[in-house]
mmCIF file of C-alpha atoms in Angstrom:
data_model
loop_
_atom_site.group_PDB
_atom_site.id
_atom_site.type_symbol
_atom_site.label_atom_id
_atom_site.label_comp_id
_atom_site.label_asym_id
_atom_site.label_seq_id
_atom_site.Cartn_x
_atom_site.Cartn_y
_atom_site.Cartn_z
ATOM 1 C CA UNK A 1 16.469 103.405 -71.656
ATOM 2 C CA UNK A 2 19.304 101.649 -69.531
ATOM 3 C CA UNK A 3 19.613 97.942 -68.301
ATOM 4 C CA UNK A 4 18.741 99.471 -64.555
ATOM 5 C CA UNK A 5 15.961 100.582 -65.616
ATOM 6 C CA UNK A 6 15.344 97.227 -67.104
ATOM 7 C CA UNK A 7 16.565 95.310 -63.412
ATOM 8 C CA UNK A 8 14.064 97.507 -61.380
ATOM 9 C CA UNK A 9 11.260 96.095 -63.779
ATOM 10 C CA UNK A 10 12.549 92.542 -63.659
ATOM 11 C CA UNK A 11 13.027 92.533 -59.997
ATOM 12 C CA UNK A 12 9.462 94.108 -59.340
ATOM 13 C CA UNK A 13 8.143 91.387 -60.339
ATOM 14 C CA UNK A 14 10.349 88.810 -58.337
ATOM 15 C CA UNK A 15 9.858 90.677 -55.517
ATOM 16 C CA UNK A 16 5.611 90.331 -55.917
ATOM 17 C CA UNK A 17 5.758 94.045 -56.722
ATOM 18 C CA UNK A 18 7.253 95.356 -53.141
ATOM 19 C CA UNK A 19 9.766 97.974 -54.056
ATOM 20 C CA UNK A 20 11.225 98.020 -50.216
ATOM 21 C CA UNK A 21 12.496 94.376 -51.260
ATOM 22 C CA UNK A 22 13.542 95.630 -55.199
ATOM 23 C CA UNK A 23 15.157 98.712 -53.315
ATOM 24 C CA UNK A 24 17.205 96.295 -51.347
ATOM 25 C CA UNK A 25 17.857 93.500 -54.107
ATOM 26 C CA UNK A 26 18.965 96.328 -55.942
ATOM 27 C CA UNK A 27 21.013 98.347 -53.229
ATOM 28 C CA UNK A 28 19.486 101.266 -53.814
ATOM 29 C CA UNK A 29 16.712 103.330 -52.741
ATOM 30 C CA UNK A 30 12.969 103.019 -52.860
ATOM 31 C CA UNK A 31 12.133 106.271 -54.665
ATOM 32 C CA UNK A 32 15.283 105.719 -56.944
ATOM 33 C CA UNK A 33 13.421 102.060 -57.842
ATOM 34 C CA UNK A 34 10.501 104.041 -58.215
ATOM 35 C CA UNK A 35 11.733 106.702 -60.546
ATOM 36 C CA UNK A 36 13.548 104.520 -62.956
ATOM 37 C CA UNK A 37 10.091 102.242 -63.682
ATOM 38 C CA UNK A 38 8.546 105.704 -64.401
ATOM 39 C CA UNK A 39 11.304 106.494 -66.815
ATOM 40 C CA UNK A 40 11.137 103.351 -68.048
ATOM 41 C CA UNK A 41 7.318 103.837 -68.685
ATOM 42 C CA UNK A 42 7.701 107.401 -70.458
ATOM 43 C CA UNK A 43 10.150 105.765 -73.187
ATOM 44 C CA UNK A 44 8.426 102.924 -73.868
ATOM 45 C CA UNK A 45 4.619 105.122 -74.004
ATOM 46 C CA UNK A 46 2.850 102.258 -71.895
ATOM 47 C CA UNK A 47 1.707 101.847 -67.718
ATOM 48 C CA UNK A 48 3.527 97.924 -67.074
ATOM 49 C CA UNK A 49 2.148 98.081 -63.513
ATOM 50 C CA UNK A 50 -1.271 98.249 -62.206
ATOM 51 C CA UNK A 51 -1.442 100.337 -58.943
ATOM 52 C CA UNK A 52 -2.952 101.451 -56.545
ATOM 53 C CA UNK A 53 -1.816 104.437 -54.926
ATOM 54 C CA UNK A 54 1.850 104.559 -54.545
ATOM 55 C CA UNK A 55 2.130 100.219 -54.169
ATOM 56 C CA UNK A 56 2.115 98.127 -57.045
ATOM 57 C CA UNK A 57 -0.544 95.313 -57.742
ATOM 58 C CA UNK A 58 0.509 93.837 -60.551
ATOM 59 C CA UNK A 59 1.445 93.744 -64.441
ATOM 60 C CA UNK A 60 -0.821 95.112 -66.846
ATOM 61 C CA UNK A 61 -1.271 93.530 -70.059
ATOM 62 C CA UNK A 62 1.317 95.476 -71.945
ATOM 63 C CA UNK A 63 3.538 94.716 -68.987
ATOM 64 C CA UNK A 64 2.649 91.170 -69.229
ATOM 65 C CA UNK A 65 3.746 91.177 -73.206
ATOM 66 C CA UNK A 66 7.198 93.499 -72.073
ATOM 67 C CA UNK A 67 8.645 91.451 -69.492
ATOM 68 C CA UNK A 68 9.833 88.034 -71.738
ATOM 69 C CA UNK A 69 11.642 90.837 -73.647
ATOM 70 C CA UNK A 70 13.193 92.213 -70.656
ATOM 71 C CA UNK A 71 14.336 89.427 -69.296
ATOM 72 C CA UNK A 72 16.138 88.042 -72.518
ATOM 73 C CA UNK A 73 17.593 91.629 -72.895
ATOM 74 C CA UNK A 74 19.237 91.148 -69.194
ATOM 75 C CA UNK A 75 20.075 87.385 -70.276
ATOM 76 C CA UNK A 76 21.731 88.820 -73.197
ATOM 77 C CA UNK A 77 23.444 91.541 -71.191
ATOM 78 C CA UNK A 78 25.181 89.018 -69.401
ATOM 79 C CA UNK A 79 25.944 86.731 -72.228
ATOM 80 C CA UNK A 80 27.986 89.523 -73.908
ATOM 81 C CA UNK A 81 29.824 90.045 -70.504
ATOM 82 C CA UNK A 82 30.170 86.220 -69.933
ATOM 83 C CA UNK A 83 31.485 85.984 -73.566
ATOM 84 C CA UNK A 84 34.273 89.054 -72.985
ATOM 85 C CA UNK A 85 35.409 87.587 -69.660
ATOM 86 C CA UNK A 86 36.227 84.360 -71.367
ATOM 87 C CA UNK A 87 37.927 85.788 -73.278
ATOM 88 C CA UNK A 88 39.765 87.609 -71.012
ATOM 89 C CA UNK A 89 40.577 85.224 -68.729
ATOM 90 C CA UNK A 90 40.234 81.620 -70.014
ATOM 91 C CA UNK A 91 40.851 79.533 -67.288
ATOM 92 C CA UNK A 92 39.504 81.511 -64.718
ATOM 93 C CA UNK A 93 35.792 82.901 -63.287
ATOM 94 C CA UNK A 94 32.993 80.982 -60.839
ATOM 95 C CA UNK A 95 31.096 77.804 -61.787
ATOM 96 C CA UNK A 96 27.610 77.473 -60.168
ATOM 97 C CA UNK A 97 26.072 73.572 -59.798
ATOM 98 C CA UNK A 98 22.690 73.256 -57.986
ATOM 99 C CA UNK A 99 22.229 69.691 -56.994
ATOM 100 C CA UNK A 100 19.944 67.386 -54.939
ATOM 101 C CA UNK A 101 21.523 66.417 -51.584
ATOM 102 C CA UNK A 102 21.601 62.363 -52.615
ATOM 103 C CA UNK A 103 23.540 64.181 -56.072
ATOM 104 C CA UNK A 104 26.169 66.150 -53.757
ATOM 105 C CA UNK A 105 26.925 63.264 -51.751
ATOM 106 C CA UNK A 106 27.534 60.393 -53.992
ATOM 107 C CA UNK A 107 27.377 61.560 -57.880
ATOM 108 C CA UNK A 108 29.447 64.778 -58.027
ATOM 109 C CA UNK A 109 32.653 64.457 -55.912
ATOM 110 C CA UNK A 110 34.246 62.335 -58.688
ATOM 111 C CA UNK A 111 33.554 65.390 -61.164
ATOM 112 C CA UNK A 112 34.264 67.752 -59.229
ATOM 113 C CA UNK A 113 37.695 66.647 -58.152
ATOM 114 C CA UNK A 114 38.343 66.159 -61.430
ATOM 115 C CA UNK A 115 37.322 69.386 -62.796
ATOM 116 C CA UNK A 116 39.545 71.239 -60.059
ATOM 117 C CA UNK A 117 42.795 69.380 -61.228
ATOM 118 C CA UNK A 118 41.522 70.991 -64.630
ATOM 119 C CA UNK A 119 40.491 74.385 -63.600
ATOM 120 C CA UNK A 120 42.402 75.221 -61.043
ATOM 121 C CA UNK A 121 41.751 78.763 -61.140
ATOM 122 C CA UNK A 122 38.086 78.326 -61.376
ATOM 123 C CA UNK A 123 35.535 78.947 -57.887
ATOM 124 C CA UNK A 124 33.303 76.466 -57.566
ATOM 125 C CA UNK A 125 29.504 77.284 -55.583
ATOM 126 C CA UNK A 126 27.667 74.533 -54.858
ATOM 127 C CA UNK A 127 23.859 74.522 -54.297
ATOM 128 C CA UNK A 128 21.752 72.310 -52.753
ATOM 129 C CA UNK A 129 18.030 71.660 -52.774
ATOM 130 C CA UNK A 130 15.090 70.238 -54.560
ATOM 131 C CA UNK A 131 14.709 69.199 -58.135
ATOM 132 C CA UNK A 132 12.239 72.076 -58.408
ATOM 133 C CA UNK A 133 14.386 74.508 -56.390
ATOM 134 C CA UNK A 134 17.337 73.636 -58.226
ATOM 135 C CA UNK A 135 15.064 74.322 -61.622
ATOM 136 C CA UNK A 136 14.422 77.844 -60.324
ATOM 137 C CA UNK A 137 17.774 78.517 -59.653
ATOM 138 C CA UNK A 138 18.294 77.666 -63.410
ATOM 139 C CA UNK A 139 15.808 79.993 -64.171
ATOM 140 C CA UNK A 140 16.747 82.854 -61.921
ATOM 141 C CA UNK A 141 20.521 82.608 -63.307
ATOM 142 C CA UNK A 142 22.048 81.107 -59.985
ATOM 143 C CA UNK A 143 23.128 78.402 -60.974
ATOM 144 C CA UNK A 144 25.104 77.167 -64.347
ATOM 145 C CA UNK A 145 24.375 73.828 -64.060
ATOM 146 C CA UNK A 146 21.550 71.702 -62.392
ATOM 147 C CA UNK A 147 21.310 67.920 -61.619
ATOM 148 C CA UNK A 148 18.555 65.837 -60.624
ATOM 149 C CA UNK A 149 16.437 62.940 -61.425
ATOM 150 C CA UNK A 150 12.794 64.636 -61.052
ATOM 151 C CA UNK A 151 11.239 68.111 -62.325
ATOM 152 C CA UNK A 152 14.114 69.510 -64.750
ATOM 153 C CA UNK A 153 12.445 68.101 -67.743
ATOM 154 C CA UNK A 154 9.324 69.739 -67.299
ATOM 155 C CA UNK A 155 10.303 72.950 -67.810
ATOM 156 C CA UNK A 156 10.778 74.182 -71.400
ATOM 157 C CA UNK A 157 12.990 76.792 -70.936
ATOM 158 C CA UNK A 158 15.789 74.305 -69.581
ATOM 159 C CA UNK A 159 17.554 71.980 -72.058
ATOM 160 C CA UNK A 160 17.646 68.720 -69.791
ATOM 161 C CA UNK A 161 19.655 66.026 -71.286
ATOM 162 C CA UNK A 162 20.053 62.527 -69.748
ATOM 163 C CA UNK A 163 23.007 61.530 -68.093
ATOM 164 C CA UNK A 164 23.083 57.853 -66.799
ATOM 165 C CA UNK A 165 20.466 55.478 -65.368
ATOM 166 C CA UNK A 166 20.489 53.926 -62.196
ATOM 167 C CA UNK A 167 17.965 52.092 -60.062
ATOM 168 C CA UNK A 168 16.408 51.656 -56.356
ATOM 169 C CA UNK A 169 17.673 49.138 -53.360
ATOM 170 C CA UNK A 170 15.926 47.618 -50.916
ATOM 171 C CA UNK A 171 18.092 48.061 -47.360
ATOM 172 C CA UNK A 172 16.984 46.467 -44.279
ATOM 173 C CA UNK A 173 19.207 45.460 -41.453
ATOM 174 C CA UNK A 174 21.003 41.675 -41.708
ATOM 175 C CA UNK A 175 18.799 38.725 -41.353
ATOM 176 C CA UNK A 176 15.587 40.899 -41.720
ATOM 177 C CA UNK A 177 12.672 39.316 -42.769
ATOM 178 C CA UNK A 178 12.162 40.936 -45.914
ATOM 179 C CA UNK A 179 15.803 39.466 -47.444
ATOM 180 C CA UNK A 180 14.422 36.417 -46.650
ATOM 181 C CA UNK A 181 11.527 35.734 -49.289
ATOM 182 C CA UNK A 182 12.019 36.887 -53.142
ATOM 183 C CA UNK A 183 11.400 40.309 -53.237
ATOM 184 C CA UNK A 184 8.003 41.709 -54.261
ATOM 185 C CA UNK A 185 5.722 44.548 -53.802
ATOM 186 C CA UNK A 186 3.195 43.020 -51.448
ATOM 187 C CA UNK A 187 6.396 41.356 -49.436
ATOM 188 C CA UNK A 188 7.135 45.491 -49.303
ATOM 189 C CA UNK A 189 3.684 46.578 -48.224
ATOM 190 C CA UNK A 190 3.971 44.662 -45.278
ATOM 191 C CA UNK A 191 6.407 46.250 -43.121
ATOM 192 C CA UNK A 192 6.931 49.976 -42.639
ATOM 193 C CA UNK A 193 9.214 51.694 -45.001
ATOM 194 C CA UNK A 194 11.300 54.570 -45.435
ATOM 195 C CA UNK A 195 12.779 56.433 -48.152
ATOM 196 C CA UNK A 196 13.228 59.568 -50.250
ATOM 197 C CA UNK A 197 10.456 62.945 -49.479
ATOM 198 C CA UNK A 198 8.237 63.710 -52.617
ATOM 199 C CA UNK A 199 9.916 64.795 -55.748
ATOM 200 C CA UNK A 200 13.450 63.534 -54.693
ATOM 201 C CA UNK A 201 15.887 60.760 -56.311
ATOM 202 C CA UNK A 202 12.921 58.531 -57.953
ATOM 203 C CA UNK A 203 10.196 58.314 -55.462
ATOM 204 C CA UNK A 204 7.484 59.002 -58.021
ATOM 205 C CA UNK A 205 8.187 55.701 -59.028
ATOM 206 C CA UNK A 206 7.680 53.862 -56.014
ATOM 207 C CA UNK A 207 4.742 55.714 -55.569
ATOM 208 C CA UNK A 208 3.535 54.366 -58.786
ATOM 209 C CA UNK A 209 4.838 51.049 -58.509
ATOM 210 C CA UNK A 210 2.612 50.367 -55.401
ATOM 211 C CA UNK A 211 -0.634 52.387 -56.915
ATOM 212 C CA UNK A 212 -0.943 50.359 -60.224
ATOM 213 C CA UNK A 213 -0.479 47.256 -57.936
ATOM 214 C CA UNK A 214 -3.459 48.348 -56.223
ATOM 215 C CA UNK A 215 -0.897 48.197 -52.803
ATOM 216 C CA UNK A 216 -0.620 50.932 -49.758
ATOM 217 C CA UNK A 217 2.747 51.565 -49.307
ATOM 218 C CA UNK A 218 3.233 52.347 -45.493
ATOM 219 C CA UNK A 219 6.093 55.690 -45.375
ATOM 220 C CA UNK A 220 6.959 55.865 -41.681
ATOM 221 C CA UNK A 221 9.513 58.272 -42.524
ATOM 222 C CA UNK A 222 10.742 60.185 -45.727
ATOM 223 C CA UNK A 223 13.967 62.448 -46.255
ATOM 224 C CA UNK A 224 15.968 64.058 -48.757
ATOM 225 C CA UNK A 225 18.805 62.183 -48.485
ATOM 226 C CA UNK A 226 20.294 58.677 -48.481
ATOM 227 C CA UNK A 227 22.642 58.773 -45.293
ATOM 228 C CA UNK A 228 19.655 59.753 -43.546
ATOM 229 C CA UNK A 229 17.209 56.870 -44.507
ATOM 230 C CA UNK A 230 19.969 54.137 -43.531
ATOM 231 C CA UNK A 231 20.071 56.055 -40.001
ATOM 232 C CA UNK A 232 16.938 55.216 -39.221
ATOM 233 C CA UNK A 233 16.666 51.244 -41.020
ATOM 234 C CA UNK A 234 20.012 50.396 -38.961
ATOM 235 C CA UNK A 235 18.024 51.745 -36.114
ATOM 236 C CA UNK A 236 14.942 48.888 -36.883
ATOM 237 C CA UNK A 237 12.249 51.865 -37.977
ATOM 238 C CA UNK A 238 11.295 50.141 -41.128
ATOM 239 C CA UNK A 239 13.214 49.020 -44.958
ATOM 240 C CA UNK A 240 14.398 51.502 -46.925
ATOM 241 C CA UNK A 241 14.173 52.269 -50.337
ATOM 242 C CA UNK A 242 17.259 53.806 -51.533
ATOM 243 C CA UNK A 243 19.342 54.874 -54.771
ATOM 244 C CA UNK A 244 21.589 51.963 -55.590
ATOM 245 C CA UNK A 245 24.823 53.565 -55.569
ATOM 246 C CA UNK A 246 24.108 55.001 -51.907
ATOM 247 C CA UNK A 247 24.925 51.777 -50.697
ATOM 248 C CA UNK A 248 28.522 50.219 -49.675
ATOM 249 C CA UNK A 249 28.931 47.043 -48.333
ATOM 250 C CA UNK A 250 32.421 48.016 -46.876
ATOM 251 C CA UNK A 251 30.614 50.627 -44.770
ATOM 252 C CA UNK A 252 27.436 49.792 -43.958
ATOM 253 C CA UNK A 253 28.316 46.272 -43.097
ATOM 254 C CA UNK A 254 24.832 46.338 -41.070
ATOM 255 C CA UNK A 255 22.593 46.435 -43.668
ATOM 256 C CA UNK A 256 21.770 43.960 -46.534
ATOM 257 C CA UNK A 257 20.712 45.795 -49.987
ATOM 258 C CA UNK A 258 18.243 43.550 -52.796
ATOM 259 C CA UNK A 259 18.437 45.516 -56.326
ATOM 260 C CA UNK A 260 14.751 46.261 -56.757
ATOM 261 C CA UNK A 261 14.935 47.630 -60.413
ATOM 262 C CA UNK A 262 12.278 45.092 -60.833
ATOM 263 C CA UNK A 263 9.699 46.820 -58.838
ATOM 264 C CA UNK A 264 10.652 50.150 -59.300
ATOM 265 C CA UNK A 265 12.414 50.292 -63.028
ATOM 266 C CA UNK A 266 14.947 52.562 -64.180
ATOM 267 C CA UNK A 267 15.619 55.775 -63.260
ATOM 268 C CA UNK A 268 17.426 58.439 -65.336
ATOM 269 C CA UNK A 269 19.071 61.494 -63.773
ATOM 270 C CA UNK A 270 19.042 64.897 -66.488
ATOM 271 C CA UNK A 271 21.583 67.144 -66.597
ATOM 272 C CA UNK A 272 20.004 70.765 -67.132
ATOM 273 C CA UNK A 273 20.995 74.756 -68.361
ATOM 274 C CA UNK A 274 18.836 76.676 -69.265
ATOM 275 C CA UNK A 275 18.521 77.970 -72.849
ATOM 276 C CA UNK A 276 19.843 80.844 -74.362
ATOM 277 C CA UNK A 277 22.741 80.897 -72.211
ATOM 278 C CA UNK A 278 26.237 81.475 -73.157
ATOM 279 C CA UNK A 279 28.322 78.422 -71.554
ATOM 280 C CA UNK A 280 31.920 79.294 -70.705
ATOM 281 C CA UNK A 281 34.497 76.394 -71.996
ATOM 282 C CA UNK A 282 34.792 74.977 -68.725
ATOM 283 C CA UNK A 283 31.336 74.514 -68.587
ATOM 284 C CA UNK A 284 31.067 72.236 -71.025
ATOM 285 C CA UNK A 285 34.215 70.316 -69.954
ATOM 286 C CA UNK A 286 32.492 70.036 -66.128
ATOM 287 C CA UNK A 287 29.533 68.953 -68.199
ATOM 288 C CA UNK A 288 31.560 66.101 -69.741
ATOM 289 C CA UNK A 289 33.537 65.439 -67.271
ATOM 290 C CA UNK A 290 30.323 64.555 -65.131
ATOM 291 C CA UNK A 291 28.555 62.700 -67.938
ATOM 292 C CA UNK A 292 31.357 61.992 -70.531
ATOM 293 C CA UNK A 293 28.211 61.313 -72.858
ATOM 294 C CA UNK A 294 27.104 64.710 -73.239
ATOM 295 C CA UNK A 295 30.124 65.989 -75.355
ATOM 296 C CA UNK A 296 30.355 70.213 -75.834
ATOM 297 C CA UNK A 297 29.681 69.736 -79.335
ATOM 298 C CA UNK A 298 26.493 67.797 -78.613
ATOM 299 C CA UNK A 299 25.321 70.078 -75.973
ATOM 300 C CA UNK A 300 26.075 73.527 -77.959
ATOM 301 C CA UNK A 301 24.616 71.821 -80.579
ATOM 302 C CA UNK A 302 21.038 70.945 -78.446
ATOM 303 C CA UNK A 303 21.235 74.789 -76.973
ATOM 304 C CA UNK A 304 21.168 75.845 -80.842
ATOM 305 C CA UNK A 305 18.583 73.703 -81.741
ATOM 306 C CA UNK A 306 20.570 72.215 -84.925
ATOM 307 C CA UNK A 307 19.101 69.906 -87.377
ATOM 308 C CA UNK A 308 22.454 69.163 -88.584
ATOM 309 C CA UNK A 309 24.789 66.650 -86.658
ATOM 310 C CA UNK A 310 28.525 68.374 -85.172
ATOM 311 C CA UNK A 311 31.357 66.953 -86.982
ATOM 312 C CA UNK A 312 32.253 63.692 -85.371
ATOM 313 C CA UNK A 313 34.555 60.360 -86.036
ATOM 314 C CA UNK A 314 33.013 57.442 -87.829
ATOM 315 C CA UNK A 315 33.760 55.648 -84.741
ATOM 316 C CA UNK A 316 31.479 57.981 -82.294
ATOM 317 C CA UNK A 317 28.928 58.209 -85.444
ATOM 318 C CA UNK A 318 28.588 54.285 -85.642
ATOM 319 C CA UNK A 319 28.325 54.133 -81.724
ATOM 320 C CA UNK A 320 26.061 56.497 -81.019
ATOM 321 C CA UNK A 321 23.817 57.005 -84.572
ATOM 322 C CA UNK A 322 21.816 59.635 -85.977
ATOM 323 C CA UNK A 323 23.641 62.516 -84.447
ATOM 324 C CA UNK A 324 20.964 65.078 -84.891
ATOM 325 C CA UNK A 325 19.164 63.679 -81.838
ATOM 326 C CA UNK A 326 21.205 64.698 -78.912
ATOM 327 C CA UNK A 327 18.870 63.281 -76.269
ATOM 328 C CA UNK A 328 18.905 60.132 -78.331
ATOM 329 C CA UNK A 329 22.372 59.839 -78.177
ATOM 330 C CA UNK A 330 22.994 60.241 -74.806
ATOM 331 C CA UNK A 331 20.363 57.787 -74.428
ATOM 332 C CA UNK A 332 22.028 55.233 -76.369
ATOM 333 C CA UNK A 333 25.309 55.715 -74.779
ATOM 334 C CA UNK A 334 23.574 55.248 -71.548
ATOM 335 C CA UNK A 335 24.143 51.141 -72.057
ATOM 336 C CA UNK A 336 27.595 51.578 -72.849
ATOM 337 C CA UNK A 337 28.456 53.857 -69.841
ATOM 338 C CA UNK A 338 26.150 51.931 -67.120
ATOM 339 C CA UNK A 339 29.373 49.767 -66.452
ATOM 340 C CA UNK A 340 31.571 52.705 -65.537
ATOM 341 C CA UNK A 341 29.375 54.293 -63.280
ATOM 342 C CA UNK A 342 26.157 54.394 -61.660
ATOM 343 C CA UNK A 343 24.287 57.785 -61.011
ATOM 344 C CA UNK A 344 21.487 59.255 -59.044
#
């Protein structure tokens, strides 16, 4: 048995069982691919695939039970070489962050520079996409880190901690009607809008705001990001809905922003890595740096699963409270951050 073995049965799988695209994931040949998921079968004394012919179909039931073990064995496997470069070479390797495009834009480059004045030596790859795109990527082992406001809690193989709340603005362009009048939902309903697609940067509350109103919101336009929706308002398509912290009065001196946590509550963006993964130090100090809530000794702790609390000050213990909760905690020092920054 050997860990290519091991890939070839992994990647099968992520390649819906086409070994031209394994053979080529791989960078080796099809028959090689082939060969080593027969070898792999003769050790183990079970068929994983169900096939017909020479093409695979699918996973049969023992190769249904096999392939969580497989793919912690390869997690492992590169745990134990995560751990010895480390320890090779502590202040260099490659950090990954996956990232909505509203995230890239306005939370991380704070962080970020940051972390380079810190790591100088490390590479930094940044990924963009949606929440549930940057969730896979978590899965998949492409990215280290992922940040977003939708999706990364609902996965329980991801440890998704909160980092800091923000909440929605109402944008329209100077002297528009809608700034004029207190701000409601039905004042909303009446003029076309536009804001974030589905699944990005809080719109499943506005969409539930306006349902349990019994209101039709009217989306003339949605996108992914927040440049892009004040594009089109400064161009007179409609009011936009927006992430707070997108807007600047400095720069977008055409526009008029209303807070509209009222309508659409509070929002919390997570912070995600999957479990079971070895985190490199400078992990956990981009981690911190990013939300300085989410200590390392609070997040190794959560990715352990610890009852007991990490060894803390009576100063952080009497801020923050029952340390065995580390989503509580961050929580609770969500209120005493919100001043020092706003997220989304």
């Amino acid at each position: 048995m050997n860990f290519q073995q091991l890939r070839s049965v992994r990647e099968a799988v992520r390649c819906n069982f086409n070994l031209t695209e394994v053979a080529q994931a791989l960078h080796t040949s099809q028959p090689g691919v082939s060969r080593q998921i027969r070898e792999l079968e003769q050790e183990l004394g079970i068929e994983l695939f169900v096939r017909s012919g020479k093409r695979l179909t699918g996973l049969t039931e023992p190769g249904g039970h096999v392939l969580p073990i497989i793919e912690r064995m390869l997690r492992e496997s590169a745990n134990l070489r995560a751990a010895g470069e480390e320890f090779a070479a502590q202040q260099s390797g490659t950090l990954s962050i996956a990232a909505t495009h509203s995230q890239a834009r306005y939370a991380l480059p704070e962080a970020v520079q940051d972390f380079r004045a810190q790591f100088p030596g490390v590479r930094l790859h940044l990924h963009q996409g949606s929440p549930k795109q940057i969730a896979q990527m978590l899965l998949d082992g492409e990215a280290d880190v992922g940040i977003a406001t939708e999706a990364l809690a609902d996965y329980p193989q991801l440890l998704a901690l909160p980092s800091y709340r923000w909440t929605h603005s109402v944008i329209a362009p100077q002297g528009h009607p809608v700034l004029q009048e207190p701000l409601t939902l039905a004042s909303l309903a009446r003029f076309p809008l536009i804001t974030y697609d589905n699944g990005f940067t809080g719109r499943t509350r506005i969409d539930a705001a306006f349902q349990q109103a019994g209101l039709r919101a009217d989306i003339a336009l949605a996108a992914m990001d927040a440049d892009v929706i004040k594009t089109y308002v400064s161009l007179g398509m409609g009011v936009g809905i927006v992430a707070g912290v997108a807007y600047d009065p400095e720069r977008d001196t055409a526009l008029q922003a209303v807070d509209a946590g009222g309508l659409f509550g509070v929002n919390e963006t997570k912070l995600a890595v999957r479990r079971g993964t070895y985190l490199r130090k400078y992990v956990y100090a981009f981690i911190e740096s990013f939300a300085p809530t989410l200590t390392a000794e609070w997040v190794a702790q959560a990715l352990r699963g610890d009852e007991e609390a990490p060894e803390a000050g009576e100063d952080a213990r009497a801020a923050h409270g029952d340390a065995s909760d580390v989503p509580a905690l961050a929580r609770a020092a969500l209120q005493a951050a919100a001043g020092q920054r706003a997220l989304i």
